[in-house]
Short mmCIF file of C-alpha atoms and ligand atoms in Angstrom, two decimals:
data_model
loop_
_atom_site.label_atom_id
_atom_site.label_comp_id
_atom_site.label_asym_id
_atom_site.label_seq_id
_atom_site.Cartn_x
_atom_site.Cartn_y
_atom_site.Cartn_z
CA MET O 27 -0.11 0.25 0.12
CA SER O 28 0.88 3.32 -1.12
CA ASP O 29 2.27 6.19 1.44
CA TYR O 30 1.85 8.98 -0.54
CA ARG O 31 -1.38 11.11 1.07
CA PHE O 32 -2.39 11.59 -2.65
CA LEU O 33 -2.29 8.21 -3.67
CA ARG O 34 -4.03 7.44 -0.34
CA ALA O 35 -6.55 9.99 -1.46
CA CYS O 36 -7.05 8.26 -4.91
CA ARG O 37 -8.36 5.66 -3.32
CA ARG O 38 -10.65 7.32 -0.88
CA GLN O 39 -8.10 5.49 2.46
CA PRO O 40 -7.63 8.19 5.16
CA VAL O 41 -4.67 10.92 5.11
CA ASP O 42 -3.19 12.55 7.47
CA MET O 43 -3.78 15.60 5.32
CA THR O 44 -5.66 16.73 2.24
CA PRO O 45 -3.57 16.04 -0.30
CA VAL O 46 -3.48 18.98 -2.70
CA TRP O 47 -1.93 19.48 -6.06
CA LEU O 48 -3.18 22.52 -9.09
CA MET O 49 -3.67 21.62 -12.49
CA ARG O 50 -0.84 23.85 -14.29
CA GLN O 51 1.99 23.72 -11.59
CA ALA O 52 4.11 24.26 -13.95
CA GLY O 53 3.65 27.83 -16.05
CA ARG O 54 3.15 31.10 -16.56
CA TYR O 55 2.59 32.20 -13.19
CA MET O 56 6.31 31.28 -12.30
CA ALA O 57 9.13 33.05 -12.50
CA GLU O 58 11.34 29.29 -13.51
CA TYR O 59 8.96 28.88 -15.79
CA ARG O 60 9.24 32.16 -17.81
CA ALA O 61 13.06 31.79 -17.74
CA VAL O 62 12.79 28.83 -19.09
CA ARG O 63 10.25 29.60 -21.76
CA ALA O 64 12.27 32.52 -22.82
CA LYS O 65 15.35 30.46 -24.71
CA TYR O 66 13.05 27.68 -26.11
CA SER O 67 9.48 27.42 -27.86
CA MET O 68 6.54 25.90 -25.83
CA LEU O 69 7.50 22.28 -28.45
CA GLU O 70 11.10 22.50 -27.71
CA THR O 71 10.42 21.99 -24.27
CA ILE O 72 7.75 19.66 -24.21
CA ARG O 73 10.19 17.53 -26.94
CA THR O 74 13.46 17.90 -24.53
CA PRO O 75 13.08 15.33 -21.63
CA GLU O 76 16.02 17.08 -19.41
CA LEU O 77 13.66 20.52 -19.99
CA ALA O 78 9.99 18.88 -19.61
CA CYS O 79 11.72 17.61 -16.57
CA GLU O 80 13.03 20.18 -14.99
CA ILE O 81 9.96 22.18 -15.17
CA THR O 82 8.39 19.83 -13.68
CA LEU O 83 10.36 19.42 -10.44
CA GLN O 84 10.10 24.09 -10.21
CA PRO O 85 6.71 23.60 -8.84
CA LEU O 86 7.70 21.39 -6.37
CA ARG O 87 10.50 23.32 -5.59
CA ALA O 88 8.63 26.37 -4.43
CA PHE O 89 5.64 25.03 -2.68
CA ALA O 90 4.54 22.04 -0.39
CA LEU O 91 2.34 20.07 -3.29
CA ASP O 92 1.72 16.20 -3.11
CA ALA O 93 2.15 15.39 -6.44
CA ALA O 94 4.14 16.13 -9.19
CA ILE O 95 2.42 16.79 -12.95
CA ILE O 96 4.46 15.28 -15.72
CA PHE O 97 5.40 19.08 -17.84
CA ALA O 98 3.66 17.97 -21.48
CA ASP O 99 0.45 19.36 -23.19
CA ILE O 100 -2.75 17.06 -24.15
CA LEU O 101 -1.98 18.11 -28.42
CA PRO O 102 1.02 16.96 -29.50
CA LEU O 103 0.33 13.43 -29.54
CA LEU O 104 -2.17 14.68 -32.47
CA ILE O 105 1.29 15.55 -34.28
CA GLY O 106 1.88 12.06 -34.95
CA MET O 107 -1.70 10.66 -36.45
CA GLY O 108 -1.39 13.72 -38.96
CA LEU O 109 -1.70 17.33 -37.76
CA GLN O 110 -0.02 20.60 -37.67
CA LEU O 111 0.04 22.19 -34.05
CA GLU O 112 1.50 24.86 -33.50
CA PHE O 113 0.98 27.05 -30.14
CA VAL O 114 0.99 30.35 -30.86
CA SER O 115 2.40 32.86 -28.54
CA GLY O 116 -0.81 34.61 -27.69
CA GLU O 117 -3.18 32.91 -28.87
CA GLY O 118 -2.53 29.48 -27.86
CA PRO O 119 -1.98 26.34 -29.73
CA VAL O 120 -3.22 26.11 -33.63
CA ILE O 121 -4.00 22.94 -35.43
CA CYS O 122 -3.25 24.53 -39.53
CA ASN O 123 -4.73 21.06 -41.71
CA PRO O 124 -7.83 20.51 -39.51
CA ILE O 125 -9.88 18.05 -40.00
CA ALA O 126 -13.09 18.54 -42.41
CA SER O 127 -14.32 15.57 -43.65
CA ALA O 128 -14.57 11.58 -43.56
CA ALA O 129 -11.24 11.51 -46.00
CA ASP O 130 -9.55 13.63 -43.46
CA VAL O 131 -9.99 10.77 -40.50
CA ASP O 132 -9.12 8.66 -43.05
CA ALA O 133 -6.13 9.70 -43.24
CA LEU O 134 -5.27 9.78 -39.68
CA ARG O 135 -1.98 7.48 -38.39
CA THR O 136 -2.37 5.57 -34.83
CA PRO O 137 1.35 5.49 -33.67
CA PRO O 138 1.92 3.79 -30.52
CA ALA O 139 3.14 6.15 -27.89
CA ALA O 140 6.67 5.43 -27.69
CA GLU O 141 7.11 6.33 -31.27
CA ASN O 142 5.05 9.59 -31.17
CA VAL O 143 5.18 10.95 -27.78
CA PRO O 144 8.40 9.04 -26.83
CA PHE O 145 9.94 12.20 -25.24
CA THR O 146 7.56 12.13 -23.03
CA LEU O 147 7.64 9.11 -21.43
CA GLU O 148 11.52 9.34 -21.26
CA ALA O 149 10.82 12.74 -19.53
CA ILE O 150 8.37 10.51 -17.01
CA ARG O 151 11.62 8.00 -16.63
CA LEU O 152 13.96 11.30 -15.22
CA VAL O 153 11.46 12.65 -12.80
CA ARG O 154 10.70 8.94 -11.55
CA ARG O 155 14.67 9.58 -11.33
CA GLU O 156 14.94 12.92 -9.50
CA LEU O 157 11.95 12.67 -7.49
CA GLY O 158 12.60 8.73 -5.80
CA GLY O 159 10.80 8.26 -2.74
CA TRP O 160 9.51 12.06 -2.63
CA LEU O 161 6.52 12.56 -4.26
CA PRO O 162 3.81 10.46 -6.93
CA LEU O 163 4.19 12.04 -10.34
CA ILE O 164 0.67 12.06 -12.70
CA GLY O 165 0.93 10.77 -16.06
CA PHE O 166 -2.16 13.07 -18.47
CA SER O 167 -3.73 12.92 -21.69
CA GLY O 168 -6.08 14.44 -23.60
CA ALA O 169 -9.66 12.51 -23.87
CA PRO O 170 -11.39 11.23 -27.12
CA PHE O 171 -13.31 13.99 -27.39
CA THR O 172 -11.28 17.01 -26.22
CA LEU O 173 -9.08 15.99 -28.97
CA ALA O 174 -10.92 15.48 -31.54
CA SER O 175 -12.92 18.53 -31.04
CA TYR O 176 -9.41 20.71 -31.24
CA ALA O 177 -8.43 18.38 -34.55
CA ILE O 178 -11.81 19.54 -35.94
CA GLU O 179 -12.43 23.17 -34.85
CA GLY O 180 -8.45 23.53 -35.11
CA GLY O 181 -7.64 25.10 -32.10
CA GLY O 182 -10.21 27.01 -28.92
CA SER O 183 -13.68 27.17 -29.65
CA LYS O 184 -16.30 29.68 -28.84
CA HIS O 185 -19.32 28.00 -29.77
CA HIS O 186 -17.95 24.01 -30.61
CA LEU O 187 -19.85 24.25 -34.12
CA LYS O 188 -17.85 22.48 -35.96
CA VAL O 189 -17.02 19.54 -34.04
CA LYS O 190 -21.21 19.29 -33.01
CA SER O 191 -22.23 20.07 -36.84
CA PHE O 192 -19.18 16.90 -37.55
CA MET O 193 -20.90 14.63 -35.19
CA LEU O 194 -24.47 14.77 -36.69
CA ASN O 195 -23.22 14.67 -40.39
CA GLU O 196 -20.89 12.35 -40.85
CA PRO O 197 -22.08 10.34 -37.90
CA ASP O 198 -19.52 7.33 -39.07
CA ALA O 199 -16.38 9.58 -39.70
CA TRP O 200 -17.33 10.31 -36.30
CA HIS O 201 -16.71 6.84 -35.01
CA ARG O 202 -14.00 5.91 -36.73
CA LEU O 203 -12.62 9.38 -35.56
CA MET O 204 -13.19 8.52 -32.10
CA GLU O 205 -11.85 5.13 -32.35
CA LYS O 206 -9.29 5.97 -33.48
CA LEU O 207 -8.16 8.95 -31.02
CA THR O 208 -9.13 5.98 -28.29
CA GLN O 209 -6.65 3.17 -29.69
CA VAL O 210 -3.55 6.78 -29.21
CA VAL O 211 -5.09 7.55 -26.15
CA GLY O 212 -4.96 3.64 -24.37
CA ASP O 213 -1.95 3.19 -25.92
CA TYR O 214 -0.56 6.85 -24.07
CA LEU O 215 -1.40 6.25 -20.86
CA VAL O 216 -0.89 2.86 -20.45
CA ALA O 217 2.99 3.75 -21.74
CA GLN O 218 3.06 6.10 -19.49
CA ALA O 219 2.55 4.11 -16.39
CA GLU O 220 4.59 1.80 -18.14
CA ALA O 221 6.76 4.35 -18.13
CA GLY O 222 6.86 5.38 -14.28
CA ALA O 223 3.32 7.52 -13.57
CA GLN O 224 1.64 6.15 -10.71
CA ALA O 225 -1.92 8.07 -11.22
CA LEU O 226 -2.90 9.37 -14.51
CA GLN O 227 -5.61 12.55 -15.55
CA VAL O 228 -7.63 12.26 -18.60
CA PHE O 229 -8.70 15.63 -19.50
CA ASP O 230 -12.06 16.16 -21.05
CA SER O 231 -11.73 20.00 -20.86
CA TRP O 232 -14.72 20.29 -23.09
CA ALA O 233 -16.98 17.65 -22.73
CA GLY O 234 -19.60 20.51 -21.19
CA VAL O 235 -20.29 21.57 -24.34
CA LEU O 236 -22.35 18.80 -24.80
CA ALA O 237 -26.20 17.59 -24.02
CA PRO O 238 -25.75 14.89 -21.00
CA ALA O 239 -27.70 12.70 -23.94
CA ASP O 240 -25.25 13.30 -26.82
CA TYR O 241 -22.44 13.19 -24.20
CA ARG O 242 -24.03 9.80 -22.65
CA GLN O 243 -23.88 8.22 -26.45
CA LEU O 244 -21.02 9.60 -28.46
CA VAL O 245 -18.66 10.26 -25.70
CA LEU O 246 -19.03 8.49 -22.75
CA PRO O 247 -18.57 5.02 -24.30
CA TYR O 248 -15.20 6.08 -25.35
CA VAL O 249 -14.25 7.84 -22.23
CA GLN O 250 -15.15 4.03 -20.16
CA ARG O 251 -12.57 2.59 -22.46
CA VAL O 252 -9.20 4.37 -22.21
CA ILE O 253 -10.30 4.37 -18.53
CA ALA O 254 -10.41 0.77 -18.44
CA GLN O 255 -7.49 0.71 -20.74
CA ALA O 256 -5.14 2.49 -18.06
CA ARG O 257 -6.59 1.13 -14.29
CA GLY O 258 -5.44 -2.22 -16.03
CA THR O 259 -2.39 -0.89 -14.93
CA GLY O 260 -3.32 -1.11 -11.47
CA VAL O 261 -2.54 2.96 -11.13
CA PRO O 262 -5.30 5.12 -10.16
CA VAL O 263 -7.34 7.01 -12.54
CA ILE O 264 -8.65 11.12 -12.67
CA TYR O 265 -11.60 12.05 -14.86
CA PHE O 266 -11.54 15.90 -14.99
CA GLY O 267 -13.78 18.51 -17.48
CA ILE O 268 -15.74 22.06 -16.78
CA ASP O 269 -19.01 22.42 -16.92
CA LEU O 270 -20.23 19.25 -16.60
CA ASN O 271 -22.03 19.60 -13.63
CA GLY O 272 -25.59 19.09 -15.08
CA MET O 273 -24.25 14.78 -15.75
CA LEU O 274 -22.41 14.21 -12.50
CA GLY O 275 -24.35 11.16 -12.37
CA LEU O 276 -22.88 9.73 -16.02
CA LEU O 277 -19.45 10.48 -14.85
CA ALA O 278 -19.56 7.74 -12.25
CA GLU O 279 -20.27 5.64 -15.08
CA THR O 280 -16.78 6.88 -16.42
CA GLY O 281 -14.70 4.19 -13.92
CA ALA O 282 -12.13 6.59 -13.22
CA GLU O 283 -11.46 6.10 -9.50
CA VAL O 284 -11.03 9.73 -8.71
CA ILE O 285 -13.66 13.03 -10.40
CA GLY O 286 -12.25 16.71 -10.93
CA VAL O 287 -14.67 19.03 -10.17
CA ASP O 288 -14.83 22.82 -10.91
CA TRP O 289 -16.23 25.45 -8.99
CA ARG O 290 -19.57 26.26 -9.98
CA VAL O 291 -21.10 23.84 -7.80
CA GLU O 292 -20.72 22.82 -4.60
CA ILE O 293 -18.33 20.18 -3.51
CA ASP O 294 -20.58 18.79 -1.06
CA ASP O 295 -23.29 18.39 -3.77
CA ALA O 296 -20.97 17.47 -6.83
CA TRP O 297 -20.42 14.31 -3.99
CA ARG O 298 -23.30 13.67 -3.30
CA GLN O 299 -23.96 12.92 -7.24
CA LEU O 300 -21.35 11.18 -8.07
CA GLY O 301 -22.03 8.53 -5.07
CA ASP O 302 -19.55 6.93 -2.84
CA GLY O 303 -18.09 4.92 -5.03
CA VAL O 304 -15.63 8.20 -5.76
CA ALA O 305 -12.60 10.08 -4.08
CA ILE O 306 -13.02 14.21 -5.56
CA GLN O 307 -10.65 16.13 -7.31
CA GLY O 308 -10.96 20.45 -7.05
CA ASN O 309 -12.59 22.67 -6.67
CA LEU O 310 -11.64 26.33 -6.18
CA ASP O 311 -12.45 28.96 -8.66
CA PRO O 312 -8.15 29.86 -9.74
CA ALA O 313 -9.55 33.27 -9.95
CA LEU O 314 -9.84 33.71 -6.33
CA LEU O 315 -6.38 33.34 -6.27
CA PHE O 316 -6.39 36.95 -7.62
CA GLY O 317 -7.84 38.52 -4.20
CA PRO O 318 -6.49 39.12 -0.78
CA TRP O 319 -5.50 36.00 1.71
CA GLU O 320 -8.97 37.39 3.73
CA GLN O 321 -11.08 36.25 0.85
CA LEU O 322 -9.20 33.40 -0.63
CA GLN O 323 -9.30 31.94 3.55
CA PRO O 324 -13.06 31.26 3.75
CA ARG O 325 -13.84 29.73 0.70
CA VAL O 326 -11.08 27.39 1.06
CA ASP O 327 -13.12 26.13 4.80
CA ASN O 328 -15.73 26.84 3.05
CA ILE O 329 -14.49 24.02 1.11
CA LEU O 330 -12.96 21.60 3.83
CA ARG O 331 -15.78 22.33 5.58
CA ARG O 332 -18.11 20.56 3.61
CA VAL O 333 -16.03 17.63 2.87
CA ALA O 334 -15.87 17.66 6.42
CA GLY O 335 -12.41 15.17 6.67
CA ARG O 336 -14.34 12.38 4.87
CA PRO O 337 -11.66 10.36 2.76
CA GLY O 338 -10.59 10.90 -0.33
CA HIS O 339 -10.43 14.74 -1.08
CA ILE O 340 -7.89 15.81 -3.31
CA PHE O 341 -7.66 19.69 -2.99
CA ASN O 342 -7.50 21.37 -6.62
CA LEU O 343 -8.36 24.26 -8.23
CA GLY O 344 -11.84 23.74 -10.34
CA HIS O 345 -9.34 24.16 -13.84
CA GLY O 346 -5.76 24.86 -14.50
CA ILE O 347 -3.82 27.83 -12.28
CA LEU O 348 -3.79 31.49 -14.23
CA PRO O 349 -0.83 33.22 -15.82
CA GLY O 350 -0.20 36.18 -13.20
CA THR O 351 -0.79 33.99 -10.22
CA PRO O 352 0.33 36.00 -7.50
CA VAL O 353 3.15 32.93 -5.68
CA ASP O 354 2.69 34.32 -2.48
CA ASN O 355 -1.16 33.25 -2.31
CA VAL O 356 -0.56 30.17 -4.24
CA ARG O 357 2.07 29.02 -1.28
CA ARG O 358 -0.33 29.65 1.42
CA LEU O 359 -3.11 28.27 0.15
CA VAL O 360 -1.02 24.70 -0.34
CA GLU O 361 0.60 25.79 3.16
CA TYR O 362 -3.59 26.42 4.48
CA VAL O 363 -4.95 23.80 3.08
CA HIS O 364 -2.23 21.24 4.37
CA GLU O 365 -2.62 23.13 7.95
CA ARG O 366 -6.26 23.01 8.64
CA SER O 367 -7.55 19.89 7.58
CA ALA O 368 -5.22 18.21 9.69
CA ALA O 369 -6.08 20.57 12.59
CA LEU O 370 -10.18 19.54 11.68
CA LYS O 371 -9.14 16.08 11.79
CA GLU O 372 -7.11 16.35 15.48
CA SER O 373 -10.39 18.04 16.36
CA ALA O 374 -12.97 15.45 15.01
CA SER O 375 -10.88 12.45 16.80
O1 LIG F 23 -0.37 20.69 -15.14
C1 LIG F 23 0.47 20.92 -15.57
O2 LIG F 23 1.35 21.74 -14.58
C2 LIG F 23 1.28 19.93 -16.39
C3 LIG F 23 0.83 21.09 -17.98
C4 LIG F 23 0.06 21.13 -18.88
C5 LIG F 23 -0.21 21.96 -19.80
N1 LIG F 23 -0.86 21.77 -20.39
C6 LIG F 23 1.16 22.54 -20.50
C7 LIG F 23 0.78 23.88 -21.07
C8 LIG F 23 -0.81 20.16 -19.05
C9 LIG F 23 -1.61 19.49 -18.01
C10 LIG F 23 -2.11 21.01 -19.89
C11 LIG F 23 -3.10 20.28 -20.39
C12 LIG F 23 -3.71 20.72 -21.83
N2 LIG F 23 -3.24 21.68 -22.30
C13 LIG F 23 -5.06 21.38 -21.88
C14 LIG F 23 -6.62 20.28 -20.92
C15 LIG F 23 -6.32 21.28 -19.48
C16 LIG F 23 -7.39 22.42 -19.33
O3 LIG F 23 -6.58 23.70 -19.26
O4 LIG F 23 -8.14 22.83 -20.07
C17 LIG F 23 -5.85 21.83 -22.61
C18 LIG F 23 -7.08 22.02 -23.41
C19 LIG F 23 -4.88 22.13 -23.25
C20 LIG F 23 -4.49 22.84 -24.74
C21 LIG F 23 -3.33 24.30 -24.21
N3 LIG F 23 -2.29 23.98 -23.95
C22 LIG F 23 -4.40 25.25 -24.73
C23 LIG F 23 -5.55 25.77 -24.85
C24 LIG F 23 -3.14 25.76 -25.04
C25 LIG F 23 -2.54 28.18 -24.51
C26 LIG F 23 -3.75 28.63 -22.99
C27 LIG F 23 -3.02 28.91 -22.12
O5 LIG F 23 -3.01 28.39 -20.93
O6 LIG F 23 -1.53 28.98 -22.91
C28 LIG F 23 -1.92 25.15 -24.42
C29 LIG F 23 -0.47 25.35 -24.21
C30 LIG F 23 0.24 25.16 -22.76
N4 LIG F 23 0.05 24.41 -21.82
C31 LIG F 23 0.91 26.11 -21.53
C32 LIG F 23 1.47 25.45 -20.80
C33 LIG F 23 2.52 25.58 -19.63
C34 LIG F 23 1.49 27.61 -22.34
C35 LIG F 23 2.23 27.50 -22.76
C36 LIG F 23 2.98 28.40 -22.93
O7 LIG F 23 3.24 29.58 -23.46
O8 LIG F 23 4.26 28.52 -22.35
#
């Protein structure tokens, strides 16, 4: 059995204090990260295992976090499938040849992760060596729908109209696309666990743009397959999306041990809908870190009070930490979650 409090919480085992990590914990809000990115492009940092390893460790040196997450991105997986990805500064990721037809789907390749993204697997091995027994390492992938959305929209999107139109107008090609992505994502998750990732997070950031019935029919079966494959390695799986609060009951069917929730729902309310079978991760609004500590603290207390010491809570933000986030608030948040949750446990026993 693991002694890491993060992995214990994933399995709903009791912990001495609530584990905490932050989505996008390595990123532009840190001067150390900006210094590396001033010299190398986003894709260079991801493709150079030593740089990815260094960036992964930066937030761990700065804050008392309970887990590392490998520095990578969900989108480079698409490059080996035949999509041309660029990270345009100030604009985010852009795919220059987005999928527009059934023929485009059929032209996609499905290379194994060891061929497609060997640098991330090597970065995982490097980070594990550096971490020793200090902290556990999380690997991750985009989920099939969120990757399909980027592949079809060609970037971020307001209404997700292209991907939704594709689902409706090309139902057979949609399923062939989801099949291909399921194969590539499932293999990537397994390869990360084999390289040393001790937990896996599946990011389905945009699944919340769908109606529950469409999610159930067109997306959930593929989520279930990648999660079942990942869990076959024995590591816990976290499934995360935003705006999914109208379908929390369905998320319990994904097969993930942990469900990540955003901040648009009270955490105890979300947990009631998810049921007893899963652990929960979240749910602080990342924008709250821009306020003074006096405003932040009662909102952290609200989450801890609602969880009430129930085993299986991993403290996190409801979405990634934002550029410009004051570093002092991050430090204070992480320390406070530990202190406060330990004190609450003490007074309850
Ligand atoms: O959490 C971590 O510290 C690990 C690293 C990580 C990144 N992206 C690094 C990154 C993770 C887990 C991701 C996941 C990711 N990437 C998601 C799912 C999570 C979410 O936020 O919904 C998505 C949708 C992407 C796609 C992506 N990558 C976008 C939309 C952007 C541009 C927006 C932005 O924040 O700049 C990226 C770029 C990106 N990925 C950066 C980082 C640190 C910023 C790159 C830079 O300019 O230095």
